XYZ file of C-alpha atoms in Angstrom:
664
model
C 15.785 9.612 41.091
C 15.603 13.097 39.590
C 19.211 13.689 40.647
C 20.284 10.501 38.903
C 18.463 11.402 35.709
C 19.998 14.881 35.751
C 23.412 13.327 36.139
C 22.769 11.018 33.200
C 21.579 13.989 31.144
C 24.966 15.617 31.779
C 26.681 12.440 30.633
C 24.712 12.442 27.400
C 25.451 16.074 26.674
C 29.146 15.287 26.971
C 28.861 12.193 24.830
C 26.851 14.089 22.244
C 29.557 16.738 21.936
C 32.189 14.043 21.453
C 30.034 12.307 18.857
C 29.434 15.614 17.049
C 33.163 16.175 16.786
C 33.659 12.723 15.288
C 30.810 13.212 12.808
C 32.282 16.512 11.628
C 35.574 14.747 11.063
C 33.765 12.321 8.762
C 31.589 14.964 7.088
C 31.816 14.460 3.341
C 30.278 17.646 2.041
C 30.051 21.189 3.349
C 26.868 23.199 3.401
C 26.502 25.459 0.373
C 29.726 24.259 -1.299
C 28.975 22.710 -4.685
C 31.554 21.067 -6.969
C 31.548 22.351 -10.543
C 30.580 18.928 -11.892
C 27.397 18.950 -9.769
C 26.399 22.379 -11.069
C 27.041 21.432 -14.692
C 25.351 18.023 -14.519
C 22.202 17.943 -16.704
C 21.561 14.193 -16.670
C 22.623 11.120 -14.743
C 24.780 8.838 -16.828
C 23.552 5.694 -15.026
C 19.872 6.507 -15.645
C 19.300 8.923 -18.507
C 15.516 8.886 -17.911
C 15.774 9.973 -14.258
C 14.032 13.324 -13.555
C 16.416 13.977 -10.671
C 19.240 12.587 -8.568
C 19.846 12.547 -4.821
C 23.458 13.656 -4.663
C 23.817 13.242 -0.931
C 21.557 12.136 1.918
C 22.879 11.718 5.433
C 20.972 11.138 8.639
C 22.068 10.828 12.252
C 19.941 9.323 15.023
C 21.096 9.497 18.627
C 19.090 8.352 21.644
C 19.258 10.316 24.904
C 18.058 9.858 28.478
C 16.814 13.252 29.685
C 14.964 14.559 32.719
C 11.642 14.261 30.872
C 12.420 10.721 29.698
C 14.061 8.948 26.790
C 14.079 10.861 23.520
C 15.959 10.722 20.279
C 17.277 13.353 17.908
C 17.156 12.929 14.141
C 19.339 15.151 11.986
C 19.307 15.103 8.210
C 21.312 16.797 5.470
C 20.101 16.288 1.917
C 21.078 17.535 -1.551
C 19.007 16.864 -4.706
C 19.773 17.665 -8.359
C 16.792 18.521 -10.602
C 16.756 17.427 -14.256
C 13.013 17.689 -14.949
C 11.282 20.262 -12.702
C 7.803 19.179 -13.842
C 8.353 15.679 -12.462
C 8.465 16.827 -8.845
C 5.114 17.093 -7.112
C 4.125 19.857 -4.741
C 5.483 19.075 -1.295
C 8.198 16.745 -2.615
C 10.775 18.327 -0.306
C 8.628 18.577 2.804
C 9.566 17.419 6.301
C 7.015 14.968 7.752
C 6.728 14.746 11.535
C 4.331 13.436 14.170
C 2.403 16.421 15.533
C -0.046 14.436 17.653
C 0.435 15.247 21.362
C 3.497 17.298 20.325
C 5.414 14.043 20.013
C 7.948 15.575 17.620
C 9.371 19.036 17.136
C 11.135 20.275 13.996
C 14.037 22.674 14.552
C 17.134 24.064 12.825
C 15.542 24.058 9.377
C 17.758 25.500 6.677
C 17.313 25.338 2.903
C 18.761 26.881 -0.226
C 18.388 26.579 -3.971
C 21.257 27.065 -6.379
C 20.668 27.575 -10.087
C 22.973 26.146 -12.762
C 24.720 29.521 -13.136
C 25.730 29.413 -9.452
C 23.194 31.895 -8.053
C 22.014 30.955 -4.571
C 18.743 31.679 -2.844
C 18.306 30.934 0.855
C 14.754 30.075 1.854
C 13.272 32.058 4.749
C 10.524 31.218 7.247
C 7.860 32.574 4.907
C 8.877 29.925 2.361
C 7.609 27.169 4.688
C 4.049 26.273 5.557
C 2.439 23.654 7.794
C 0.040 21.113 6.351
C -1.945 18.547 8.335
C -1.761 14.955 7.159
C -3.832 11.996 8.351
C -3.037 9.866 11.379
C -1.708 12.681 13.549
C 1.085 13.635 11.174
C 1.983 17.013 9.707
C 4.227 18.253 6.922
C 6.495 21.259 7.017
C 6.333 22.040 3.342
C 8.754 24.104 1.295
C 7.085 26.629 -0.963
C 9.608 26.472 -3.771
C 9.930 29.026 -6.553
C 9.956 27.872 -10.155
C 12.752 25.335 -10.478
C 15.113 25.328 -13.432
C 16.587 22.319 -15.136
C 19.908 21.787 -13.407
C 18.943 23.423 -10.096
C 20.103 21.916 -6.806
C 18.044 21.912 -3.615
C 19.925 21.520 -0.361
C 18.284 21.393 3.043
C 18.856 20.173 6.573
C 16.843 19.970 9.787
C 16.573 18.368 13.214
C 13.672 16.545 14.834
C 13.379 15.984 18.578
C 11.121 12.985 19.157
C 9.434 11.141 22.030
C 8.599 8.223 19.726
C 11.411 5.941 20.871
C 9.364 2.770 20.270
C 10.517 2.812 16.675
C 13.053 5.298 15.433
C 12.745 7.214 12.184
C 12.747 4.872 9.166
C 15.573 5.480 6.716
C 15.034 4.924 2.999
C 18.085 4.069 0.924
C 15.981 3.908 -2.223
C 13.553 6.417 -3.714
C 11.726 7.067 -6.974
C 14.862 8.772 -8.294
C 18.422 7.398 -8.118
C 20.594 8.078 -5.080
C 24.331 8.601 -5.397
C 25.161 8.452 -1.683
C 22.998 7.592 1.327
C 24.195 7.175 4.900
C 22.513 6.682 8.254
C 24.509 6.956 11.469
C 22.985 5.449 14.613
C 24.261 6.136 18.136
C 22.766 3.991 20.889
C 23.742 3.992 24.575
C 24.029 0.627 26.270
C 20.749 1.264 28.093
C 18.591 0.731 25.008
C 18.331 -2.276 22.741
C 16.761 -2.132 19.277
C 15.936 -4.757 16.673
C 17.199 -3.799 13.214
C 14.852 -4.650 10.334
C 16.274 -4.356 6.819
C 13.799 -4.351 3.915
C 14.278 -4.808 0.196
C 16.686 -6.818 -1.914
C 19.544 -4.313 -1.531
C 21.417 -4.310 1.769
C 23.511 -1.421 3.064
C 27.145 -1.736 4.086
C 27.331 -1.646 7.896
C 30.188 -0.479 10.096
C 29.946 -0.706 13.892
C 32.110 0.335 16.795
C 31.745 0.471 20.561
C 33.134 3.431 22.463
C 33.656 3.534 26.243
C 33.807 6.903 27.936
C 35.331 7.215 31.455
C 33.279 9.312 33.853
C 35.052 11.092 36.648
C 32.419 11.304 39.378
C 31.811 10.312 42.970
C 28.268 9.288 42.017
C 29.388 6.090 40.356
C 26.608 4.215 42.171
C 24.386 5.491 39.381
C 26.194 3.116 37.063
C 26.410 0.334 39.631
C 30.104 1.088 40.302
C 31.023 1.003 36.622
C 32.349 4.456 35.659
C 32.052 3.766 31.935
C 29.232 4.293 29.490
C 29.311 2.356 26.239
C 27.939 3.911 23.063
C 27.453 1.675 20.048
C 27.841 3.585 16.804
C 26.672 2.059 13.530
C 26.944 3.457 10.028
C 24.773 2.128 7.201
C 25.859 3.230 3.736
C 24.634 2.636 0.201
C 26.028 4.152 -2.982
C 24.690 4.389 -6.538
C 21.231 3.092 -5.627
C 18.907 2.742 -8.643
C 15.459 4.330 -8.635
C 12.552 2.209 -7.520
C 10.183 2.437 -10.477
C 6.497 1.609 -10.310
C 5.404 -1.618 -12.001
C 1.883 -3.048 -12.318
C 0.442 -5.732 -10.052
C 2.526 -5.167 -6.927
C 0.989 -5.138 -3.457
C 3.054 -2.152 -2.340
C 6.292 -0.921 -3.901
C 7.474 0.151 -0.443
C 7.651 -3.536 0.487
C 10.586 -3.804 -1.935
C 12.198 -0.438 -1.264
C 15.630 -0.630 0.388
C 15.096 0.768 3.866
C 15.981 0.176 7.502
C 13.797 0.263 10.619
C 14.585 0.112 14.314
C 12.141 -1.327 16.839
C 12.807 -0.881 20.566
C 12.988 -4.275 22.311
C 14.441 -3.568 25.781
C 15.494 -0.758 28.086
C 18.338 -1.490 30.518
C 18.148 1.179 33.202
C 21.373 2.167 35.051
C 20.082 0.516 38.244
C 20.223 -2.876 36.475
C 16.468 -2.978 35.993
C 15.474 -4.227 32.524
C 12.131 -3.342 30.997
C 11.132 -5.581 28.067
C 9.281 -3.669 25.348
C 8.716 -6.495 22.892
C 7.167 -9.487 24.653
C 5.279 -12.414 23.154
C 2.362 -12.367 20.759
C 0.115 -13.716 23.538
C 1.245 -10.907 25.858
C 0.426 -8.328 23.170
C -2.980 -9.941 22.612
C -3.814 -9.726 26.320
C -2.626 -6.126 26.435
C -4.842 -5.200 23.480
C -7.915 -6.903 24.918
C -7.486 -4.854 28.096
C -6.872 -1.599 26.241
C -9.617 1.059 26.626
C -9.061 2.059 22.988
C -9.296 -1.474 21.628
C -10.576 -4.537 23.499
C -12.720 -2.693 26.005
C -14.570 -1.011 23.157
C -16.282 -4.281 22.194
C -16.013 -6.079 25.562
C -17.369 -3.312 27.815
C -21.078 -2.690 27.123
C -20.863 0.917 28.314
C -19.029 1.700 25.052
C -21.746 0.297 22.769
C -24.952 0.464 24.804
C -26.714 2.859 22.395
C -25.747 0.668 19.432
C -27.149 -2.372 21.220
C -30.458 -0.619 21.893
C -30.761 0.494 18.262
C -30.136 -3.075 17.081
C -33.034 -4.379 19.184
C -35.365 -3.176 16.420
C -34.062 -6.068 14.291
C -35.918 -8.595 16.517
C -33.175 -11.201 16.340
C -34.466 -13.399 19.170
C -34.699 -17.000 17.976
C -33.003 -16.316 14.629
C -30.186 -18.575 13.489
C -26.551 -17.469 13.358
C -26.500 -16.886 9.591
C -29.559 -14.628 9.659
C -28.327 -12.734 12.715
C -24.882 -12.102 11.248
C -26.322 -10.896 7.948
C -28.891 -8.638 9.657
C -26.301 -6.965 11.910
C -23.894 -6.503 8.992
C -26.576 -4.833 6.877
C -27.868 -2.771 9.827
C -24.480 -1.162 10.573
C -23.511 -0.820 6.922
C -26.548 1.371 6.350
C -26.347 3.283 9.645
C -22.684 4.329 9.835
C -20.456 5.530 7.003
C -16.762 4.835 6.711
C -14.842 8.112 7.184
C -12.060 6.995 4.833
C -9.507 6.478 7.607
C -7.554 3.460 8.793
C -6.646 3.478 12.491
C -6.376 0.426 14.697
C -7.451 2.132 17.912
C -10.735 3.904 18.698
C -10.388 7.568 19.627
C -13.671 7.641 21.532
C -16.469 5.263 22.487
C -18.291 3.369 19.750
C -21.571 4.956 20.830
C -20.180 8.407 20.024
C -19.138 7.281 16.556
C -22.543 5.641 16.022
C -24.288 8.903 16.910
C -22.011 10.822 14.536
C -22.777 8.358 11.732
C -19.117 8.150 10.662
C -16.273 5.965 11.895
C -12.908 4.536 10.925
C -12.717 1.055 9.424
C -11.664 -0.539 12.719
C -14.329 1.328 14.702
C -17.017 0.094 12.319
C -15.868 -3.486 12.731
C -15.624 -3.120 16.518
C -19.333 -2.210 16.503
C -20.119 -5.359 14.537
C -17.902 -7.515 16.747
C -19.604 -6.193 19.902
C -23.102 -6.961 18.583
C -22.124 -10.435 17.317
C -20.600 -11.412 20.653
C -23.695 -10.082 22.426
C -25.703 -12.550 20.328
C -23.375 -15.371 21.502
C -21.754 -15.698 18.090
C -18.105 -16.741 18.383
C -16.217 -13.843 16.834
C -12.766 -12.325 17.324
C -10.722 -9.358 16.089
C -8.413 -10.066 13.152
C -5.635 -7.503 12.725
C -4.234 -6.740 9.278
C -2.063 -4.276 7.460
C -3.701 -2.818 4.373
C -1.881 -3.252 1.087
C -0.766 0.385 0.975
C 0.407 0.160 4.588
C 2.825 -2.653 3.747
C 3.546 -6.284 4.487
C 3.601 -7.660 8.023
C 6.444 -9.242 10.003
C 5.481 -12.374 11.898
C 8.760 -12.786 13.809
C 8.249 -9.884 16.227
C 5.087 -8.722 18.062
C 5.144 -5.207 16.615
C 1.769 -3.501 16.972
C 2.554 -0.573 14.655
C 2.583 -2.842 11.609
C -1.218 -3.194 11.819
C -3.602 -0.433 10.784
C -6.973 -2.184 10.349
C -9.175 -4.728 12.110
C -11.542 -7.292 10.574
C -14.125 -9.477 12.294
C -13.402 -13.217 12.263
C -16.450 -15.438 12.835
C -15.780 -19.064 13.713
C -18.208 -21.501 12.152
C -18.281 -24.991 10.693
C -16.517 -25.272 7.389
C -15.103 -22.027 6.099
C -14.684 -19.233 8.702
C -16.251 -15.896 7.882
C -14.299 -12.645 7.661
C -16.353 -9.459 7.838
C -15.430 -5.898 6.956
C -17.941 -3.046 7.068
C -17.676 0.151 4.986
C -19.534 -0.428 1.714
C -23.273 -1.261 1.410
C -22.538 -2.697 -2.045
C -20.045 -5.271 -0.721
C -21.579 -8.658 0.194
C -21.250 -10.129 3.656
C -18.247 -12.399 3.078
C -16.158 -10.071 0.875
C -13.633 -7.977 2.787
C -12.277 -4.804 1.202
C -9.555 -5.352 -1.381
C -7.109 -3.180 0.596
C -7.271 -5.784 3.386
C -6.312 -8.658 1.068
C -2.689 -8.735 2.192
C -1.982 -12.471 2.572
C -2.196 -12.805 6.357
C -3.892 -11.513 9.471
C -3.235 -11.868 13.193
C -6.187 -13.430 15.002
C -6.629 -12.331 18.632
C -8.116 -14.992 20.885
C -7.470 -15.044 24.620
C -4.456 -17.335 25.217
C -4.640 -18.539 21.619
C -3.532 -15.749 19.249
C -2.290 -16.938 15.875
C -1.461 -15.923 12.319
C -3.903 -17.103 9.672
C -3.879 -16.950 5.888
C -6.389 -14.712 4.132
C -7.476 -16.473 0.961
C -9.447 -14.022 -1.165
C -12.642 -14.909 -2.949
C -12.698 -14.464 -6.716
C -14.068 -12.042 -9.282
C -15.691 -12.981 -12.565
C -16.943 -11.235 -15.724
C -18.898 -13.182 -18.343
C -20.076 -11.468 -21.553
C -22.481 -12.942 -24.096
C -22.920 -11.012 -27.350
C -25.620 -11.577 -29.987
C -24.460 -9.464 -32.935
C -25.065 -8.905 -36.627
C -22.847 -7.252 -39.227
C -24.094 -5.430 -42.319
C -22.332 -5.105 -45.682
C -20.816 -1.764 -44.621
C -18.999 -3.354 -41.694
C -21.248 -1.940 -38.984
C -22.000 -4.290 -36.093
C -25.033 -4.053 -33.813
C -26.746 -6.193 -31.238
C -26.919 -6.875 -27.518
C -24.249 -7.556 -24.953
C -25.136 -9.184 -21.637
C -22.623 -8.857 -18.817
C -22.799 -11.052 -15.727
C -20.547 -9.985 -12.854
C -19.787 -12.046 -9.769
C -17.677 -11.644 -6.647
C -15.367 -8.644 -6.489
C -16.215 -7.704 -10.080
C -19.887 -7.465 -9.115
C -18.924 -4.975 -6.395
C -17.044 -2.849 -8.942
C -19.881 -2.997 -11.454
C -22.611 -2.147 -8.952
C -20.546 0.816 -7.782
C -19.997 1.921 -11.389
C -23.689 1.659 -12.236
C -24.926 3.486 -9.126
C -22.612 6.361 -10.057
C -23.857 6.483 -13.664
C -27.275 4.909 -14.085
C -27.472 5.912 -17.753
C -24.548 3.596 -18.407
C -22.380 6.082 -20.315
C -19.342 4.271 -18.956
C -20.090 1.408 -21.339
C -19.685 3.689 -24.325
C -16.267 4.718 -23.008
C -15.284 1.077 -22.498
C -16.243 -0.006 -26.009
C -14.754 3.089 -27.633
C -11.331 2.017 -26.326
C -11.342 -0.730 -28.993
C -13.897 0.645 -31.478
C -13.679 4.477 -31.531
C -17.141 5.013 -33.081
C -18.929 2.714 -30.634
C -22.301 3.574 -29.164
C -23.765 1.790 -26.150
C -26.560 2.174 -23.625
C -27.664 0.061 -20.672
C -31.181 -1.189 -21.364
C -31.795 -3.056 -18.119
C -30.062 -4.377 -15.035
C -30.809 -7.227 -12.643
C -30.012 -7.908 -8.973
C -28.686 -4.467 -8.125
C -29.817 -4.743 -4.495
C -29.609 -8.513 -4.033
C -25.914 -8.783 -3.240
C -26.091 -12.553 -2.907
C -26.621 -12.878 -6.683
C -24.490 -11.840 -9.662
C -25.122 -8.375 -11.071
C -26.375 -8.403 -14.662
C -26.489 -5.654 -17.265
C -28.068 -5.799 -20.711
C -26.437 -3.349 -23.118
C -27.496 -2.296 -26.597
C -24.417 -1.993 -28.791
C -23.788 -0.246 -32.093
C -20.227 -0.520 -33.412
C -19.903 1.724 -36.437
C -17.107 0.718 -38.815
C -16.164 -2.235 -36.641
C -14.880 -3.989 -39.761
C -12.349 -2.524 -42.165
C -13.570 -2.632 -45.750
C -11.223 -3.134 -48.659
C -12.538 -3.947 -52.098
C -14.848 -6.942 -51.603
C -13.448 -7.939 -48.214
C -14.324 -7.107 -44.611
C -11.854 -7.766 -41.781
C -12.465 -7.425 -38.060
C -11.339 -8.646 -34.638
C -14.181 -10.705 -33.138
C -13.394 -9.696 -29.542
C -14.688 -6.126 -29.338
C -14.515 -5.770 -25.544
C -11.863 -7.028 -23.128
C -9.592 -5.678 -20.402
C -6.644 -7.481 -21.951
C -6.397 -6.058 -25.453
C -2.923 -4.635 -24.730
C 0.109 -6.448 -23.306
C -0.120 -6.250 -19.525
C 3.639 -6.054 -18.932
C 6.201 -4.234 -21.063
C 9.460 -4.660 -19.111
C 11.703 -7.494 -20.333
C 12.746 -8.430 -16.804
C 11.372 -7.753 -13.359
C 12.882 -7.820 -9.867
C 9.579 -8.030 -7.993
C 6.836 -10.648 -7.918
C 3.577 -10.211 -9.773
C 0.901 -10.074 -7.089
C -2.780 -10.149 -8.062
C -5.353 -8.974 -5.532
C -7.791 -11.850 -6.056
C -8.386 -14.719 -8.546
C -10.250 -13.538 -11.630
C -11.944 -14.698 -14.809
C -13.035 -12.973 -18.004
C -15.131 -14.905 -20.489
C -16.392 -13.552 -23.815
C -18.916 -15.441 -25.926
C -19.991 -13.997 -29.277
C -22.416 -15.198 -31.909
C -21.978 -12.922 -34.936
C -24.146 -13.191 -38.042
C -22.107 -12.178 -41.087
C -23.573 -10.105 -43.950
C -25.607 -11.961 -46.516
C -23.572 -12.742 -49.621
C -20.275 -13.040 -47.696
C -18.257 -16.041 -46.584
C -15.369 -16.536 -44.172
C -12.037 -16.893 -45.970
C -9.691 -16.354 -43.048
C -10.184 -17.358 -39.424
C -7.803 -17.161 -36.431
C -6.683 -20.497 -35.075
C -8.134 -21.767 -31.842
C -5.549 -21.706 -29.071
C -4.881 -22.764 -25.482
C -2.195 -21.133 -23.320
C -1.331 -22.281 -19.816
C 1.395 -21.143 -17.435
C 3.979 -23.703 -16.344
C 2.307 -24.506 -13.015
C -1.241 -24.165 -14.296
C -1.976 -20.999 -12.330
C -3.339 -19.154 -15.400
C -5.207 -20.551 -18.417
C -6.383 -18.972 -21.671
C -8.718 -20.720 -24.114
C -9.676 -19.285 -27.495
C -12.106 -21.349 -29.573
C -13.508 -19.957 -32.825
C -15.452 -21.523 -35.664
C -17.255 -20.721 -38.880
C -20.805 -22.123 -39.162
C -21.475 -20.759 -42.656
C -23.517 -17.678 -41.920
C -22.051 -17.047 -38.466
C -18.792 -16.667 -36.586
C -18.908 -18.086 -33.091
C -16.245 -17.474 -30.465
C -15.586 -18.456 -26.876
C -12.673 -16.735 -25.162
C -11.837 -17.451 -21.523
C -9.077 -16.065 -19.311
C -8.770 -17.483 -15.816
C -6.053 -16.676 -13.272
C -6.107 -18.665 -10.027
C -2.500 -18.218 -8.905
C -2.168 -14.940 -7.025
C 1.614 -14.613 -6.830
C 4.200 -15.173 -9.543
C 7.784 -14.826 -8.315
C 10.265 -12.778 -10.319
C 11.644 -16.063 -11.709
C 8.167 -16.740 -13.135
C 7.808 -13.269 -14.641
C 8.633 -14.387 -18.172
C 5.892 -17.012 -17.866
C 3.075 -14.657 -16.847
C 4.309 -11.925 -19.217
C 4.250 -14.348 -22.142
C 0.777 -15.492 -21.066
C -0.724 -12.006 -21.393
C 1.347 -11.272 -24.524
C -0.291 -14.278 -26.206
C -3.731 -13.015 -25.219
C -3.161 -9.488 -26.546
C -1.766 -10.837 -29.801
C -4.662 -13.254 -30.213
C -7.270 -10.549 -29.685
C -5.746 -8.546 -32.536
C -6.082 -11.380 -35.056
C -8.663 -10.747 -37.774
C -11.556 -12.632 -39.278
C -11.657 -11.937 -43.034
C -14.920 -12.090 -45.009
C -15.006 -12.304 -48.782
C -17.965 -11.320 -50.902
C -19.225 -14.370 -52.736
C-alpha cells in the first residue's frame, strides 16, 4: 500500500508541474509590476466613497494524495489599492490559518508596499508576527508601516492543509470593491466535492477535464486504466461592489458572494469509495457515539461529580417543571460561560464543572445530562449562532453548527434551554442563537425544527408637569418584559445608580436629569422588571413670546429614521418581536391653553406585521398621549423594504411634531 501511495505521489507531482505551467500561461499580472494607471489612481470611479480597492485577487486550490494522506495546497496572490489609510484596521492584511494540531502550514510568504511615487519596500520576516485567534486558528499578521493615500499592498503565500473536509472558502465580495477575483480549483478524479455558492452574485465558471497518460508497468494501481483525470474549474467575478453594512441583518456574510467546497466522497484507486457525507440520521448516530459530544451527557463517568453536587437540590418527588427550573438555576450560578462557542467538548464535563468555566455547548451538555438523569425527555438541539451564519438543510454538514441548546419535550409548547446568563429566564435562549432553525438530534428521528423567538416589551408611563418656563418634571415608570427585561436587568446591575437613564433622556432633551428611585423584581426573573425614575427635563419646551412648544414623546428608541438607504438588496431581519409603548399625562402650566396639537395617527404595514398607534388629546389642563409601536413580523424581504422603511419614517416624523401652548 505504501508503494502504491508513493507511486500516486509521483503522479501528482508530475500533474502539479503541468498545471503550474498552464497557470503561468494564464497569469494576468506579474509580481511587482504595476501599471501607471494603478499607481496614479486616487479613487475608484465606480464607488467614490470606497476607502480602497482590490485590484487583483487570485487563488489556486489543488488536492493531492501523498504518503501521509490527502492534503490540499492553497496559493493566493493579492493586490490592494489604498485610498483612505485610516479605514483599514490593524491586521487587515493578515493570513488566517488553522494552527490546531498543526493542521495547516503557511509558507512562501512574500509582501511589498509601493508608494504612489513608485518607491517599493519589501517586507521581511520581522514585519510579520503570529497572533492566536479563537477556535484553534491563528493569524500571520503584517506589521505595516504608515500607509500613504495611493499606496498599493501586494502579497502572496501558500498554505499546506490537512483539512480536506472543506476546502478554503473563497470570497468574491468584501467590504471594499473588487476589480478582479478568480479562484482556480484542481481536483483529481479520486475526490468529489459539493460546491456551495452563497450570495446573490454568482461567479462565471469555466470547467475542463484533462487526461494524462501514465507510462508505467504498475497500471494495476489504476485498475488497468493508465489515465488520471483532473477536473479544472475557474470561478471569476469582475467589478464586484463592496458589501456595505446595513442595520437589522442576521449576518452580512450570509449575503456575501462566496464559494465553499464540502467533501462528499473519496474514490480510491482500488475502486473503493468512501462516502464522507451520509444522511442526517447517520450523522446523528455518529454524534451520539462521539466521546466529545454524545458520550459527554450519556456516559455518567463524564458528569458524575456534577450529579453528586446536584443531589443537594433534593429533587426526589418534585414535578418536571420544578426540577427543570432548579437544575437550570443551579448550573447557571455554579459555572460561568467562558465566552466561547464550540460544538464539541474538549474534556469531560466534570473537569469544566470543577474549573467553573465552560463553553456554551459544554454548559448545556451539563444541563442535558442532569435532566435525562431525572427522566425528563430532553435532546440536543444544534444551531449556528447569528454571527456564525445561516445553516444549509440540504446536506448533513457538521461544521455549520457551533452551538448546542437543550430541547425539552413537554405537552404544549416545547422548552428550549440555554445556560450562560443568570439574568436570563428559563425559557429565553440567548439572542445569538435565534437563527430561525435548529437541528434536533433524536435517535433514529433527527429533524429540523423552527425556532420561534419569544418577544420583548417596554412600557413607559409618565406623570409629568410643566411650569411656565418650559421645564418638565415628574416620574417615569418603565416596565420591561421578555428580552427587554434581560437587557434592563443587565444594565441596572452594571449601574445601580441609574446614570444610564440620564444618558438616554439627554439624547432627546440635552439638559435632562434623571435618577432611579426604586426597582422591582430584579431577582424574580418570572416577572417583568420595573424601574421608577425621577425626571427633570430643563427647557423641554421652547419658549417664544407667549407660546411654549414641545414634543410630548421625550423618550423613545425610534426618534430617528431607522433606515436611510432608498433601496436595499437584503431582507430586514429582526431578532425577536418587540413592542414599545409610551403613555404620558402632562399637566400644562396654569394660564396656558393648547392651540396646536398633532393629529392622532395609525400606521400599519401591508401585511399587518408592524403597527403604530399615536393617540393624543387635550383635556383642558392636560395633554394625554398613548403611543404604541409593535412589530410581530421578524423578516421583511427586500421587496418589502420600502414598506418597513416608510413605517419607521412615519414614526420618527410623528415624534418630532409639536404641541403648542398659548398663554391665555
